Each structure stands twice: as C-alpha cells, then as structure tokens.
Coordinates of C-alpha atoms in Angstrom, one line a residue:
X29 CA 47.7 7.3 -20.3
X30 CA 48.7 9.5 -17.2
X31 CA 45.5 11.1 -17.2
X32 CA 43.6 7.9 -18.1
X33 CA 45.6 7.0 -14.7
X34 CA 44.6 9.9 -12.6
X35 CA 41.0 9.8 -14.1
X36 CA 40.6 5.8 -12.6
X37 CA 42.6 6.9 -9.5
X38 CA 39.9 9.7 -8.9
X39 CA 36.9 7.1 -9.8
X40 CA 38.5 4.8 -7.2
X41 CA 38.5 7.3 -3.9
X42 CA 34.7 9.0 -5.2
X43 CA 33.6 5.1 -4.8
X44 CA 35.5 4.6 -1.6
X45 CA 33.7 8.1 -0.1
X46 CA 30.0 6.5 -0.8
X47 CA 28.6 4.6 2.1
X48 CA 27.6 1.2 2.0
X49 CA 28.0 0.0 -2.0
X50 CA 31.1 2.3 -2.1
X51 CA 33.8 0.0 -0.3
X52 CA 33.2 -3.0 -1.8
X53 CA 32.5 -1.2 -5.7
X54 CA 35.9 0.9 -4.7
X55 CA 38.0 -2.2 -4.0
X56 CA 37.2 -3.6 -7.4
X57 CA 38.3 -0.7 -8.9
X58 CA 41.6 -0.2 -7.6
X59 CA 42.1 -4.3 -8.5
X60 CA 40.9 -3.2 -12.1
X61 CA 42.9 -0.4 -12.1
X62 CA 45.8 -2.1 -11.1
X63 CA 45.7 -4.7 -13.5
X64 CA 45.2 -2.1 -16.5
X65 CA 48.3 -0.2 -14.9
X66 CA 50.5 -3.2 -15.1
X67 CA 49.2 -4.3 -18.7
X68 CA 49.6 -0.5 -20.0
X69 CA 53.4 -0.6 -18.2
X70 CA 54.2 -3.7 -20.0
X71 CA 53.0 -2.9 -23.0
X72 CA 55.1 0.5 -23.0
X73 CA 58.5 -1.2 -22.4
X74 CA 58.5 -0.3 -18.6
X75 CA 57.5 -3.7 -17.3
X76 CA 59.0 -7.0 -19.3
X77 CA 55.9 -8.9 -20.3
X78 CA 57.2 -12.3 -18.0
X79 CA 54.6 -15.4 -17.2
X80 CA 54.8 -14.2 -14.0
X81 CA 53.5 -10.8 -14.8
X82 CA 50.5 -12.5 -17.0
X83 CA 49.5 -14.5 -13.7
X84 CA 49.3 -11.4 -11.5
X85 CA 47.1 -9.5 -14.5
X86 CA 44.9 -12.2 -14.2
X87 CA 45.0 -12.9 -10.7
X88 CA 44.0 -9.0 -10.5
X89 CA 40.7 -9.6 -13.1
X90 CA 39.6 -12.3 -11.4
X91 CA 40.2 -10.6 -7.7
X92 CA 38.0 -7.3 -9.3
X93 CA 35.3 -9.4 -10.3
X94 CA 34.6 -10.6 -6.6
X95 CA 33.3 -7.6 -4.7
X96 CA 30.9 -7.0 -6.8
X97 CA 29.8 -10.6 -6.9
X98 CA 29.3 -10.0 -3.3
X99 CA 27.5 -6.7 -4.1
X100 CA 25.3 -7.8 -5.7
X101 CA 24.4 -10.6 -4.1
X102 CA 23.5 -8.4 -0.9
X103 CA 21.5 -6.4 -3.5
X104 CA 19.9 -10.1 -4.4
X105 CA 18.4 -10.8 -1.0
X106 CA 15.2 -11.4 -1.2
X107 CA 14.6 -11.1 -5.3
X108 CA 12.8 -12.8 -7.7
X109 CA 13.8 -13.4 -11.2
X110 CA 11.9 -15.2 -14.0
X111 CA 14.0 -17.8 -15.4
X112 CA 13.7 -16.6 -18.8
X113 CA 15.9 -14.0 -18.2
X114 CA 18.9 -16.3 -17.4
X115 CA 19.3 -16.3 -21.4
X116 CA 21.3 -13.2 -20.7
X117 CA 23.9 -15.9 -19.6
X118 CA 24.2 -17.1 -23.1
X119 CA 26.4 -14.0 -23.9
X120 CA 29.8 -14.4 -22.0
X121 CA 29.3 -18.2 -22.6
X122 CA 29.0 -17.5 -26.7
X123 CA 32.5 -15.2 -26.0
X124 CA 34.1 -17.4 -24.1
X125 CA 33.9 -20.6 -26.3
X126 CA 34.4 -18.5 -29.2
X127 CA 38.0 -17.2 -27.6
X128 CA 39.0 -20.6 -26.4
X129 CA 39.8 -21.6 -30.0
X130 CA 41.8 -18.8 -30.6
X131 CA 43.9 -19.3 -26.5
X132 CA 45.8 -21.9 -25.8
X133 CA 45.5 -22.8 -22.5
X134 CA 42.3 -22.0 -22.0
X135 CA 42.2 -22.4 -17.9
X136 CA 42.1 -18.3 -16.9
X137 CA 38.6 -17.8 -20.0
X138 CA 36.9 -20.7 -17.9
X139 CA 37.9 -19.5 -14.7
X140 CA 37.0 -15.7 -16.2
X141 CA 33.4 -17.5 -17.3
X142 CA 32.6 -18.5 -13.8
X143 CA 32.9 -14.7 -12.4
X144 CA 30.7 -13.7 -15.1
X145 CA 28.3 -16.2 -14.9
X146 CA 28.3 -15.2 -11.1
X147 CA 27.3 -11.6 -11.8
X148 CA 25.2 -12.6 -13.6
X149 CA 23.0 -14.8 -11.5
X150 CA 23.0 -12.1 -8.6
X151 CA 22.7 -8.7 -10.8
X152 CA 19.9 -10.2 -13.0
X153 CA 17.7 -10.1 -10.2
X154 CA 19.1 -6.7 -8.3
X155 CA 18.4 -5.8 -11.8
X156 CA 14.9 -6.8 -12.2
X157 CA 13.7 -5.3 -9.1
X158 CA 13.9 -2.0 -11.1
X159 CA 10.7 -1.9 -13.2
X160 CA 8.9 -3.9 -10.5
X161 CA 9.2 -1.2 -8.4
X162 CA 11.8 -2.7 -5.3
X163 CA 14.9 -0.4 -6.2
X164 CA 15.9 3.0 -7.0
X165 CA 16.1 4.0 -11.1
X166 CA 19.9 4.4 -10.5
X167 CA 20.4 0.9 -10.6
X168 CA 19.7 0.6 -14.5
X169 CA 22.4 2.6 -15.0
X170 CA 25.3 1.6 -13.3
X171 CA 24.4 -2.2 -13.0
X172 CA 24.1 -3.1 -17.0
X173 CA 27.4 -1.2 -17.3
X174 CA 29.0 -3.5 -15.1
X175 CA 27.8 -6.9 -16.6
X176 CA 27.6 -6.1 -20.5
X177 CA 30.2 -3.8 -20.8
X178 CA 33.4 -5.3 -18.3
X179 CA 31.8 -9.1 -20.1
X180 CA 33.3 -7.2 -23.5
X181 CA 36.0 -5.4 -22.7
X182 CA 37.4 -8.6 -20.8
X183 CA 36.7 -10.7 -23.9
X184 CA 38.5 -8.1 -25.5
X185 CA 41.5 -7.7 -24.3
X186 CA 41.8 -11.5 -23.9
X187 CA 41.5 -12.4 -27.8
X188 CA 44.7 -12.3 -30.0
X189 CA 46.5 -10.4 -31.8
X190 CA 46.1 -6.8 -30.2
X191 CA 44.9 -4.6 -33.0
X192 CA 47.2 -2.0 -32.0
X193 CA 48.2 0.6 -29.1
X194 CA 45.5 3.0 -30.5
X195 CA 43.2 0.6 -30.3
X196 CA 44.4 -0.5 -26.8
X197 CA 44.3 3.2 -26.1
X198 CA 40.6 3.3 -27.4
X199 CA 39.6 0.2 -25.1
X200 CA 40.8 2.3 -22.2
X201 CA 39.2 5.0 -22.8
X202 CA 36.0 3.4 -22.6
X203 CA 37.0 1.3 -19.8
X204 CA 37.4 4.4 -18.1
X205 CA 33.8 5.6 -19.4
X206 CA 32.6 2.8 -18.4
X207 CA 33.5 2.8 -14.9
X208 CA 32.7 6.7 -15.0
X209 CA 29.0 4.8 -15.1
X210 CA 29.4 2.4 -12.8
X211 CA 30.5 5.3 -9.8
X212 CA 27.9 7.9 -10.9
X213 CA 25.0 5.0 -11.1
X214 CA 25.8 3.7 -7.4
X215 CA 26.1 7.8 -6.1
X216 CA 22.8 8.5 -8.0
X217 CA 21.1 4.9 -6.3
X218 CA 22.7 5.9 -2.6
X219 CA 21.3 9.6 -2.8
X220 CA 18.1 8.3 -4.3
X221 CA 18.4 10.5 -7.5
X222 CA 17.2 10.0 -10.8
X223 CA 19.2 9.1 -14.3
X224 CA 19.7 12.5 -16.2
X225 CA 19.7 12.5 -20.2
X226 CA 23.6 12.8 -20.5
X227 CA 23.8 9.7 -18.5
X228 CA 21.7 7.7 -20.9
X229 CA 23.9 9.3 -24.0
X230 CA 27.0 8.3 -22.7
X231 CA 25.9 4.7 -21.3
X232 CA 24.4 4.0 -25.1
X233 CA 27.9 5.2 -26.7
X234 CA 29.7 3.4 -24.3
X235 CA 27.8 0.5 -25.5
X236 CA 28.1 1.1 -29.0
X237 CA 32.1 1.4 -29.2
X238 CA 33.2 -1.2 -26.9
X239 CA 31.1 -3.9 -28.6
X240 CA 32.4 -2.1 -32.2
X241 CA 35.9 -2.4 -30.4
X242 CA 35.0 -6.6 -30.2
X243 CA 34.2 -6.9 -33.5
X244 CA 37.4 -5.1 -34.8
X245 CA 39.5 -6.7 -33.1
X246 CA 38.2 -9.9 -34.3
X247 CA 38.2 -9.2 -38.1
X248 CA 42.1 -8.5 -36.9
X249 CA 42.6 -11.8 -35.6
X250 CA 42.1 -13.3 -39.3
X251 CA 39.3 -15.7 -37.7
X252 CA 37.5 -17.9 -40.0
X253 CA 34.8 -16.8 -41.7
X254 CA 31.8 -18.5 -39.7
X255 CA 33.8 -17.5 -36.4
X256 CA 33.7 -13.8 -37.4
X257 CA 29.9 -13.8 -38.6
X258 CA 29.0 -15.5 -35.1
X259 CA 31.1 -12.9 -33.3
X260 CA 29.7 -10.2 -35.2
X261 CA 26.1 -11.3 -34.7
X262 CA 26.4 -11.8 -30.9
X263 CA 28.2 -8.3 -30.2
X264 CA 25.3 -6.8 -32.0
X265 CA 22.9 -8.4 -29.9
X266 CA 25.1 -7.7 -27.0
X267 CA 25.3 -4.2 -27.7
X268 CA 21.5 -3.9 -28.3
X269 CA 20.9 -6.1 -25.6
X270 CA 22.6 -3.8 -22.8
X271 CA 21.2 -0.5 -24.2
X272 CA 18.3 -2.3 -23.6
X273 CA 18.6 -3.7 -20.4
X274 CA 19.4 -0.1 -19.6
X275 CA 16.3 2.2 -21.6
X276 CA 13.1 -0.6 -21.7
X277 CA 13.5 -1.2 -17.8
X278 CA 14.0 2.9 -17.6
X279 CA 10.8 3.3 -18.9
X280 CA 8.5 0.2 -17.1
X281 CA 10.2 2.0 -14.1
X282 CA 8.3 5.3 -15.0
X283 CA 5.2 4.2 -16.3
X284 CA 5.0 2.0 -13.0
X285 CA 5.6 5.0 -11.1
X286 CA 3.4 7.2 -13.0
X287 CA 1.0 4.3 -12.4
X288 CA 1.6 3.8 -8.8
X289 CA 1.6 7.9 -8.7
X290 CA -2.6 7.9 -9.6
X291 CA -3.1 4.8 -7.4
X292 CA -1.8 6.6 -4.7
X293 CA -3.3 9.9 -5.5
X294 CA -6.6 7.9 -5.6
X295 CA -6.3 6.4 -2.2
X296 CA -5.2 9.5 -0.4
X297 CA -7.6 11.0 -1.9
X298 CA -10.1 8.9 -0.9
X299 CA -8.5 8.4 2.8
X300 CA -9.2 12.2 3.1
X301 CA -13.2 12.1 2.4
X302 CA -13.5 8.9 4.2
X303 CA -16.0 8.0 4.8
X304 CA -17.3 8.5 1.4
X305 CA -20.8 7.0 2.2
X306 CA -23.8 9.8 2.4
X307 CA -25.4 8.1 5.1
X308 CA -24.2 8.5 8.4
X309 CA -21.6 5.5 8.9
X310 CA -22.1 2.5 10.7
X311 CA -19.3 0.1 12.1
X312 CA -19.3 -2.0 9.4
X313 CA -19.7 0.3 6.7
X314 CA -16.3 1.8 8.3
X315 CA -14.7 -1.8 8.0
X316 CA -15.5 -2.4 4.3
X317 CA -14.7 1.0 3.2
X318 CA -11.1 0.6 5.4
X319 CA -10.7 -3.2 3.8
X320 CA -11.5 -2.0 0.2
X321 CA -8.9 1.2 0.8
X322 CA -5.9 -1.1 2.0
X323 CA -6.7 -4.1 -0.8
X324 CA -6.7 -1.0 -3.4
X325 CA -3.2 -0.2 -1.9
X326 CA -1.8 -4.0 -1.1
X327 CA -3.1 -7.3 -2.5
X328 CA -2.0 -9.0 0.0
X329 CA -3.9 -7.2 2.5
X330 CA -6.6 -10.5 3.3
X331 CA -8.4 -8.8 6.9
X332 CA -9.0 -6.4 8.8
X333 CA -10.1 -6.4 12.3
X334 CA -11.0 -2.9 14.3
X335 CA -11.2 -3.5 18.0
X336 CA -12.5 0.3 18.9
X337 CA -16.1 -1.9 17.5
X338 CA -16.1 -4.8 19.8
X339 CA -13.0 -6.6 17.4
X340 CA -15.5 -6.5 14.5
X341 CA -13.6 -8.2 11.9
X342 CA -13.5 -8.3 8.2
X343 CA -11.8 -10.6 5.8
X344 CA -9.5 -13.6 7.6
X345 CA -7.4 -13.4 10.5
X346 CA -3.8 -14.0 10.4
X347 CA -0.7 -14.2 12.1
X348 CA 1.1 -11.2 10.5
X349 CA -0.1 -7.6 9.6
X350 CA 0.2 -3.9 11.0
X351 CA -1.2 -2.4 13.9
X352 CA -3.8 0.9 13.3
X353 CA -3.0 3.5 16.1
X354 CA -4.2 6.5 16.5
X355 CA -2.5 9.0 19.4
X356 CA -1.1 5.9 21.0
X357 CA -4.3 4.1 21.3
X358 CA -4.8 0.9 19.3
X359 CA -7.4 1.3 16.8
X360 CA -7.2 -2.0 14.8
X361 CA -5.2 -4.3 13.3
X362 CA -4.5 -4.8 9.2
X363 CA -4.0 -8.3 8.2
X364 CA -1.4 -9.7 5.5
X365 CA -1.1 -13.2 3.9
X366 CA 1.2 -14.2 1.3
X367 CA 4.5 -12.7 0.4
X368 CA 3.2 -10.2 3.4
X369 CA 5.1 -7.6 1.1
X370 CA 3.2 -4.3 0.6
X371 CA 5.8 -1.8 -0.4
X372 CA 7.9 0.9 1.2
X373 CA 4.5 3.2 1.3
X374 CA 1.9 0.5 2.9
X375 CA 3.3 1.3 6.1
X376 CA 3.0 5.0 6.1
X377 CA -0.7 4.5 5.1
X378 CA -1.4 2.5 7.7
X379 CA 0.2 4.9 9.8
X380 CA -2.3 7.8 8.0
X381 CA -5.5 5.4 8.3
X382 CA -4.8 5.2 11.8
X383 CA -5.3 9.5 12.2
X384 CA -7.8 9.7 9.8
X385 CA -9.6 6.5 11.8
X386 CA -9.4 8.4 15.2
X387 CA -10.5 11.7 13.7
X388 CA -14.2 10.2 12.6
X389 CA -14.4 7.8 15.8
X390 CA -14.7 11.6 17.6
X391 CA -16.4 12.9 14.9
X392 CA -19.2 9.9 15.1
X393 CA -18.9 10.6 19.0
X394 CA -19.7 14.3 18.3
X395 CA -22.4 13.2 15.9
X396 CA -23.6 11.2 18.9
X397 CA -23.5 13.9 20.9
X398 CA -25.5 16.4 18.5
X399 CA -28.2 13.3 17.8
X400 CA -28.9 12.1 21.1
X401 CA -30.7 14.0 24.3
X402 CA -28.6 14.4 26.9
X403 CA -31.4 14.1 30.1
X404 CA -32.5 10.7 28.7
X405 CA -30.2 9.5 26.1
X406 CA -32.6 8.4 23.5
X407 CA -32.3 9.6 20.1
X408 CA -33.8 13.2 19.9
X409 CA -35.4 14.4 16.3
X410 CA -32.2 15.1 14.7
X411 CA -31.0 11.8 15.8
X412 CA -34.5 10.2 14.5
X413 CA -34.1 11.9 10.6
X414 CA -30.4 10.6 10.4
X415 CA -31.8 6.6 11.5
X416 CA -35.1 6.5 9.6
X417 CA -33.4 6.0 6.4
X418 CA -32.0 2.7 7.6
X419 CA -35.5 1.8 9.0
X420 CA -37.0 2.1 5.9
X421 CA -34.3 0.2 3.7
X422 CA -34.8 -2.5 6.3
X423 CA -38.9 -2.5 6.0
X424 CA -38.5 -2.6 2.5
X425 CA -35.6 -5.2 1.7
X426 CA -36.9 -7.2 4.6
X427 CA -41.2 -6.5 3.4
X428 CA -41.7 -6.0 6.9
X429 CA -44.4 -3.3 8.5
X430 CA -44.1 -0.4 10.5
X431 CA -45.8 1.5 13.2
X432 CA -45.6 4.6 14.7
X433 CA -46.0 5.3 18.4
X434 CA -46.5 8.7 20.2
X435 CA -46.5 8.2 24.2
X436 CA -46.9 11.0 26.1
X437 CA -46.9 11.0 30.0
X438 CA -50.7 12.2 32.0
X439 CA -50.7 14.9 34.0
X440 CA -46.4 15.3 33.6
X441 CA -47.1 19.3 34.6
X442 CA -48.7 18.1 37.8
X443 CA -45.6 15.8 38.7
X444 CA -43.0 18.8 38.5
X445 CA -45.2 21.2 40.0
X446 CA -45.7 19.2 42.7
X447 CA -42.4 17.1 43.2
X448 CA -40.1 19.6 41.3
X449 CA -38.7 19.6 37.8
X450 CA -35.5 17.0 39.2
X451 CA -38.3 14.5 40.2
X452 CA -39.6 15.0 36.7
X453 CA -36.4 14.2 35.2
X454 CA -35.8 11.1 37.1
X455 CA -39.1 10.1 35.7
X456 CA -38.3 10.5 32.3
X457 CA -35.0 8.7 32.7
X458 CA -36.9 5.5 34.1
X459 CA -39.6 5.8 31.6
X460 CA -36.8 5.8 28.6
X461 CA -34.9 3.1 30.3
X462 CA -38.2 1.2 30.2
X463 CA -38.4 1.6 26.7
X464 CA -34.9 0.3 25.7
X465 CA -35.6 -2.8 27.8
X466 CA -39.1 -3.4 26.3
X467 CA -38.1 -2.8 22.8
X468 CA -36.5 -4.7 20.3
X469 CA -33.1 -3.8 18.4
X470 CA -34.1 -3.0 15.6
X471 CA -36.9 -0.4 17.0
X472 CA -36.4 3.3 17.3
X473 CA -37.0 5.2 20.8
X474 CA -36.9 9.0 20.5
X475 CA -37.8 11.9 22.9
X476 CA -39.4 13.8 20.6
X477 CA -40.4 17.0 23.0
X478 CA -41.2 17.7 26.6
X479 CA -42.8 14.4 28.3
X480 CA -43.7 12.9 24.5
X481 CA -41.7 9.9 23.1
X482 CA -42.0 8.8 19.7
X483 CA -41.5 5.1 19.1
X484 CA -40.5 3.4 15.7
X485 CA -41.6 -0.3 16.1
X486 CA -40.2 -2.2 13.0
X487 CA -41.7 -5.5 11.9
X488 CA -45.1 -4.8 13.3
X489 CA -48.8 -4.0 12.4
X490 CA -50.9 -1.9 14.5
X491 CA -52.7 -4.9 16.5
X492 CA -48.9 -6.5 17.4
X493 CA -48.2 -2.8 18.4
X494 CA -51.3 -2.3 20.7
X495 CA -50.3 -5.7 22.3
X496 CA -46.4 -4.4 22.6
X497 CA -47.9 -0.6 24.2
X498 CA -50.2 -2.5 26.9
X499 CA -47.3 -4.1 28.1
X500 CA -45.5 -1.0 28.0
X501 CA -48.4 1.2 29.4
X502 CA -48.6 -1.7 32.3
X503 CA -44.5 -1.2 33.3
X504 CA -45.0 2.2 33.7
X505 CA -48.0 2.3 36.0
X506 CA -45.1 -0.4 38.0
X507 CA -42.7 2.5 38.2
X508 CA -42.0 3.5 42.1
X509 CA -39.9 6.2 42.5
X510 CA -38.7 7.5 45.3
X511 CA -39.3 10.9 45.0
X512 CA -42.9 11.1 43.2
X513 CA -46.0 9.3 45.6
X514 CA -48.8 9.0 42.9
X515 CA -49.3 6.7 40.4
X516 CA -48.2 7.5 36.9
X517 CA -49.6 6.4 33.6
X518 CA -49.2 6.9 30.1
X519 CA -51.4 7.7 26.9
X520 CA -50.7 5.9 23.4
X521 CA -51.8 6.8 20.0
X522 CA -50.8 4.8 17.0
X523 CA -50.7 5.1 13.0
X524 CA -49.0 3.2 10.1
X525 CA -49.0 -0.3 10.6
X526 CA -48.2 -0.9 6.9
X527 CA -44.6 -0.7 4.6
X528 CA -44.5 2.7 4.1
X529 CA -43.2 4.1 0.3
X530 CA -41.1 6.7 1.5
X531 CA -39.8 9.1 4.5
X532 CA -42.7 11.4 3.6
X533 CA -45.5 9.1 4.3
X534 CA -43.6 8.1 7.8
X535 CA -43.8 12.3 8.9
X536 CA -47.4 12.0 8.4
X537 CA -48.0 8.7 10.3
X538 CA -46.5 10.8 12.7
X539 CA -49.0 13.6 12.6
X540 CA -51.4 10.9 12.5
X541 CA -50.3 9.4 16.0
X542 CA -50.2 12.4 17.5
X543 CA -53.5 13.4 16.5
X544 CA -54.5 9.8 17.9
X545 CA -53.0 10.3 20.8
X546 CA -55.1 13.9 21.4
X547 CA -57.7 11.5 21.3
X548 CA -56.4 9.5 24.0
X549 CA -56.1 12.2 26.6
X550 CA -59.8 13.4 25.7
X551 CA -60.8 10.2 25.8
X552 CA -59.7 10.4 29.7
X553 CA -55.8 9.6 29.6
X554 CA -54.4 5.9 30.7
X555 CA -55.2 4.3 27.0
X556 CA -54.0 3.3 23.6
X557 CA -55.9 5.2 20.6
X558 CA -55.1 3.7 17.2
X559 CA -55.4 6.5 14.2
X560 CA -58.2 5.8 11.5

C-alpha cells in the first residue's frame, strides 16, 4: 500500500507540472487520493471506521469528481454530439439502481449518479471531437479511462460486503493503473503526441479487470439471481463498451487523417501548378480555379471575391471570411457561411493562396510584358498566337465570322527620314491608339512588324470589315501631329470573312491579306484591297 501511496502521490505532482488541464486533473487526484488513503487507514486498524469518517470519504468522491466536470466542460465548448450517444448514460444509471437495493440510505449513490451523469454530458462530446477531427488522439486515451473506469471502480467499492483485502488491494491497483492513464493521456494531448501500443494494452487490461473486479464482487454479495445476471450483463457491455470507446474512435481518427492527409496532398499539390489550365489564364479562370481549390479544402467556403481584378467576384458575398494577402498587399477576400468552421489548416492555406496568388499576378505581368510591344502597346506576334485560341473558341461557340486585316502605313520610310525616327514613333502610337478606340472588345489589334498592324475583327464578314477600315482609313488621314506636316494615309488588304476550322487556316488568311495588301500599294496606296 506504501508504494501504491507513493505511486498516486507521484501521479498527483506529474499532473500538477502540466499546463492548462494539469491543475484542475491534479486537484482531483489528490481528493481521490485522499479519500483512498483514509479508506485504506481505516480498513488497516489505523483510522476507526466512525460515521463521521464515512461522510468525509464521500465528501472527498464527490469533491474529485468536480474538476474534471469543469474540465471537461471547457473541453465541451463549442462541441456537437449526436444524441444517440447519450445511451452511454444508461451505464452508471443501470449501477446505480442496481446498488440502491443492496445500500440503505441510498442519498450519497444518487448524489454519486449526478457527478457521473455530469461527466458524462461534457466528456461525451470532448470525446466525439476525436474521430471528427477537432482534438488531439490523446484524448481517447485518457478521457474513456476517466468515465468508464472511475463509473466502476466507484460502484465497486460502494456495493456490500467487501470481498476481501486482496481484492481491495486488487481494486487499488487498478485504480492506480487507471489514473497512470488518465496523466499520460492529458501529457500525450498537451504535447500533441500520439497513443503508443503499450498504452492501448494497458488501457484494454485495465478495462478488463476492473469490470471482472464488479462482477466478483457481486457474486460475493449473495445477490439474487436475476440481480447478478443483470450485473453481469451490463459490466460486460461496459467493459466492451469502454475498450471501445477507446480503439473504434482510435481508428476513425486515423483513417480521417490518412483521409484528410491525400486531400491535403491533393490541394497543395494542386496550389503549386496553379494555374493548371494550358491556356494562358484569364481573371476569371483564376477565380474558379481559386473557388474550386478552397471548396475542395472547406465546405463552407460559399465566395470568393479578388479585388487585384476590379472585385471580380465569385460565389456569394458574406459578412465573414479570410483575407488573401500577398507581401502585405490585399489580394482578395475568401468568403464563409455556415458554421464558418474550416479547420486548424484552412487558415494556413489561405495564407499559402495568398503567395502563390501574387507570384502568377507578376508572372501574368511578365507574360504581359513578353506579349505586348513596348513602343505601342498592342499585342505583338507572340502576344497574337497566345489570344487567337480564345478568338477562335468564341467564332465557333458564338457561329460568328472573322476577318483578317493587314494595315500598313504609305510612305512610313519617308516620314522618318524626313521628321526623324521619334516623329515616326509618335505616329505609330496615335495610329495604335486609333485602333483601340475604333475597335471593338472583342477584336484583336497587333503590331505585327515595322509600320504593319494586323487586325483581328471578330463577328464580321469582309463587306462589314471594309465598312469598319474606311472609317478607320478616314481617322488616320485626320491625324495632326505636331511634329510630321504631310498628310498621312494608310493601305488595307483583307481575307477571311468566314468561321475559320482551325488556327491554321487563320495563318493563311494572314498571308492572304498581306498579299492583298501588296496589291493595295501597287494599286497606288490610300485604299482597301479585299483578297480573292
């Protein structure tokens, strides 16, 4: 019994040393601990077993139950529980009407009912939270030992007559086991560590014996024969029940992280080729692919807005949700509805996004760069190949024509010979601006070489595009620049006109325009020559 004593005396300051669960789990403890002192002193002669003495053993019980209570009910915040799993209730109630016709009064087992049913109610759902995912593994270990195990040895050593002092000496031991379990399952859940194999072993044989201990000490107590079947039955299901509550949780908890583990893998993985899309990405395109990523990782992810596009928004707007940030500059803004819970890693994704968000808004501005010409800022030919794959899903989807334009400037030599190349270049800039104002959206202006611009008009035949080039051809005769004092015009030749099957028959339209567009300048300049 000393080094039973010294044993529970060393369990009492390891649980005192643990922050946060250990104060409260350590005071229970040393009320435990000093009730089984007391009971063990009485029963060897060196405390006279007085009322008096049975009202403080009890008084110490019910005081030991009450930190953890509180315990657990911090652990409780916030859980959710199906009601189902109350039934677990139906085991100290079973006990305790089975005891109170064998203890006269009965007061202290109702009193000792209302504790249990207490720790119950808030370590069912601290318990729970385990295979969904909301608390460390730890938890199964030390948390079924408390309810299912101190439920029977309680009942135990409240039921008459006391088989004997090796069996009391046997209920201490795994007592002492017990609470062995209940200390190394909160250091395990404060360190964040996982349940090892002996752990397991000696939480299923604590199990086992005390709820074999129950049943002894009931065939001892010469109960009637119905009595001792029912006890019998229900410690059997007890027993089963907490190794259960212990190993089928265990494993939910690993599968769920093995699960979570590829889901994860899957969306990093994905976060670090976004974006996935061939084609070179568009704003949108960015917004789905961002929505889909964080609604793989969250269901309760229901918008997302990204300001860096002009707020382009997809999904709903609401009042709560994360903010995308990328080098302190706000990016965006993920949106939750519902519970607006997205577990411990949502916001470290969001965090990751974020980066990996900024990181292709300048790679997209290098694209930009590489794609576009820097005198005029039209598209150059690079710039042209990566658009004309949208142009022709468009033409197609939308059955909708197009025609190819090749404008080159007359007599574009003479104007920097005789006004220098800077005068040229101002020229080219206003004849490109022109072209972006006379355009539509959806058509492509490109400097394709030199004084040449190649036009993509969408949605037009080649009669609609002569009309659109005279208008064009009549702005630029218009221009006045300061630094060039002749008038300048512009030659036009034109091919397609028609939906065109694939990129390959656009390149030749091409070759087409510009051989109408030779024409053109033999023809004596200042005119629009549509290929035949």
């Amino acid at each position: 019994m000393l080094i039973g004593a010294v044993a529970v005396l060393w369990l009492v300051v390891r649980a005192f040393r643990m922050p946060k669960l250990g104060p409260l789990a350590g005071t229970a403890l040393a009320l435990w601990g000093t009730a089984w002192a007391l009971y063990f002193a009485s029963l060897l002669g060196l405390l006279s077993r007085s009322p008096n003495l049975n009202v403080l053993l009890w008084l110490l019980l019910f005081a030991g139950y009450l930190p953890f209570v509180l315990l657990l009910r911090r652990l409780a915040q916030g859980a959710r529980l199906p009601p189902g799993l109350y039934a677990f209730a139906l085991f100290p109630i079973g006990f305790t009407f089975a005891a109170i016709q064998h203890v006269h009064p009965a007061t202290h087992l109702y009193v000792l009912l209302l504790l249990q049913l207490l720790l119950l109610y808030y370590g069912l759902p601290a318990w729970y939270a385990v295979p969904r995912g909301r608390a460390p593994e730890a938890r199964l270990l030390w948390l079924p030992t408390l309810v299912f195990v101190q439920i029977g040895i309680t009942s135990w050593a409240t039921l008459p007559p006391l088989a004997s002092s090796e069996g009391m000496q046997w209920g201490f031991l795994i007592w002492t086991a017990s609470l062995w379990l209940i200390v190394e399952g909160l250091r395990l859940e404060a360190g964040a560590r996982r349940i090892e194999p002996v752990h397991l072993i000696v939480a299923v044989t604590v199990f086992m014996a005390m709820w074999a201990l129950v049943v002894l000490n009931w065939m001892g107590a010469e109960a009637p024969q119905l009595t001792a079947r029912y006890i019998v039955a229900l410690s059997s299901l007890a027993a089963w029940g907490g190794i259960l509550s212990v190993i089928l949780p265990l494993h939910l908890a690993k599968t769920r992280s093995e699960s979570k583990l590829t889901q994860w893998s899957s969306i990093l993985g994905d976060l670090a080729l976004f974006p996935v899309t061939r084609q070179p990405p568009t704003p949108e395109s960015l917004a789905r692919e961002l929505f889909e990523l964080f609604r793989r990782a969250c269901e309760n992810v229901v918008g997302l807005r990204l300001s860096v596009f002009d707020d382009l928004i997809v999904g709903e707007r609401t009042r709560y949700g994360r903010t995308l940030e990328d080098r302190g500059i706000q990016l965006g803004r993920v949106y939750l509805g519902g519970s607006r819970r997205c577990g411990p890693f949502f916001k470290l994704l969001v965090r990751m996004v974020g980066q990996r968000l900024g990181e292709v808004i300048r790679s997209l501005d290098w694209q930009i760069q590489a794609h576009t010409d820097p005198l005029t800022g039209l598209f150059n030919r690079r710039g042209f190949e990566v658009k004309l794959p949208y142009a022709l899903e468009r033409a197609r989807r939308g059955q909708r024509a197009i025609t190819l334009a090749m404008l080159d400037l007359d007599r574009f030599k003479r104007v920097n010979d005789r006004y220098g190349h800077a005068a040229g270049d101002v020229l080219l800039q206003a004849v490109a601006e022109l072209l972006e104002r006379n355009l539509r959206e959806d058509d492509l202006a490109v400097r394709w070489g030199g004084e040449e611009f190649l036009v993509l008009l969408t949605d037009s035949d080649l009669q609609q595009a002569v009309q659109i080039f005279e208008r064009v051809r009549a702005r630029i005769a218009e221009l006045r620049l300061t630094d060039i004092h002749e008038r300048v015009t512009a030659s036009v030749g034109l091919a397609g006109g028609r939906i065109p099957h694939d990129s390959a028959e656009v390149f030749r339209w091409i070759l087409e325009a510009d051989d109408a567009l030779i024409r053109a300048k033999q023809e004596g300049r200042d005119r629009i020559v549509t290929a035949t």
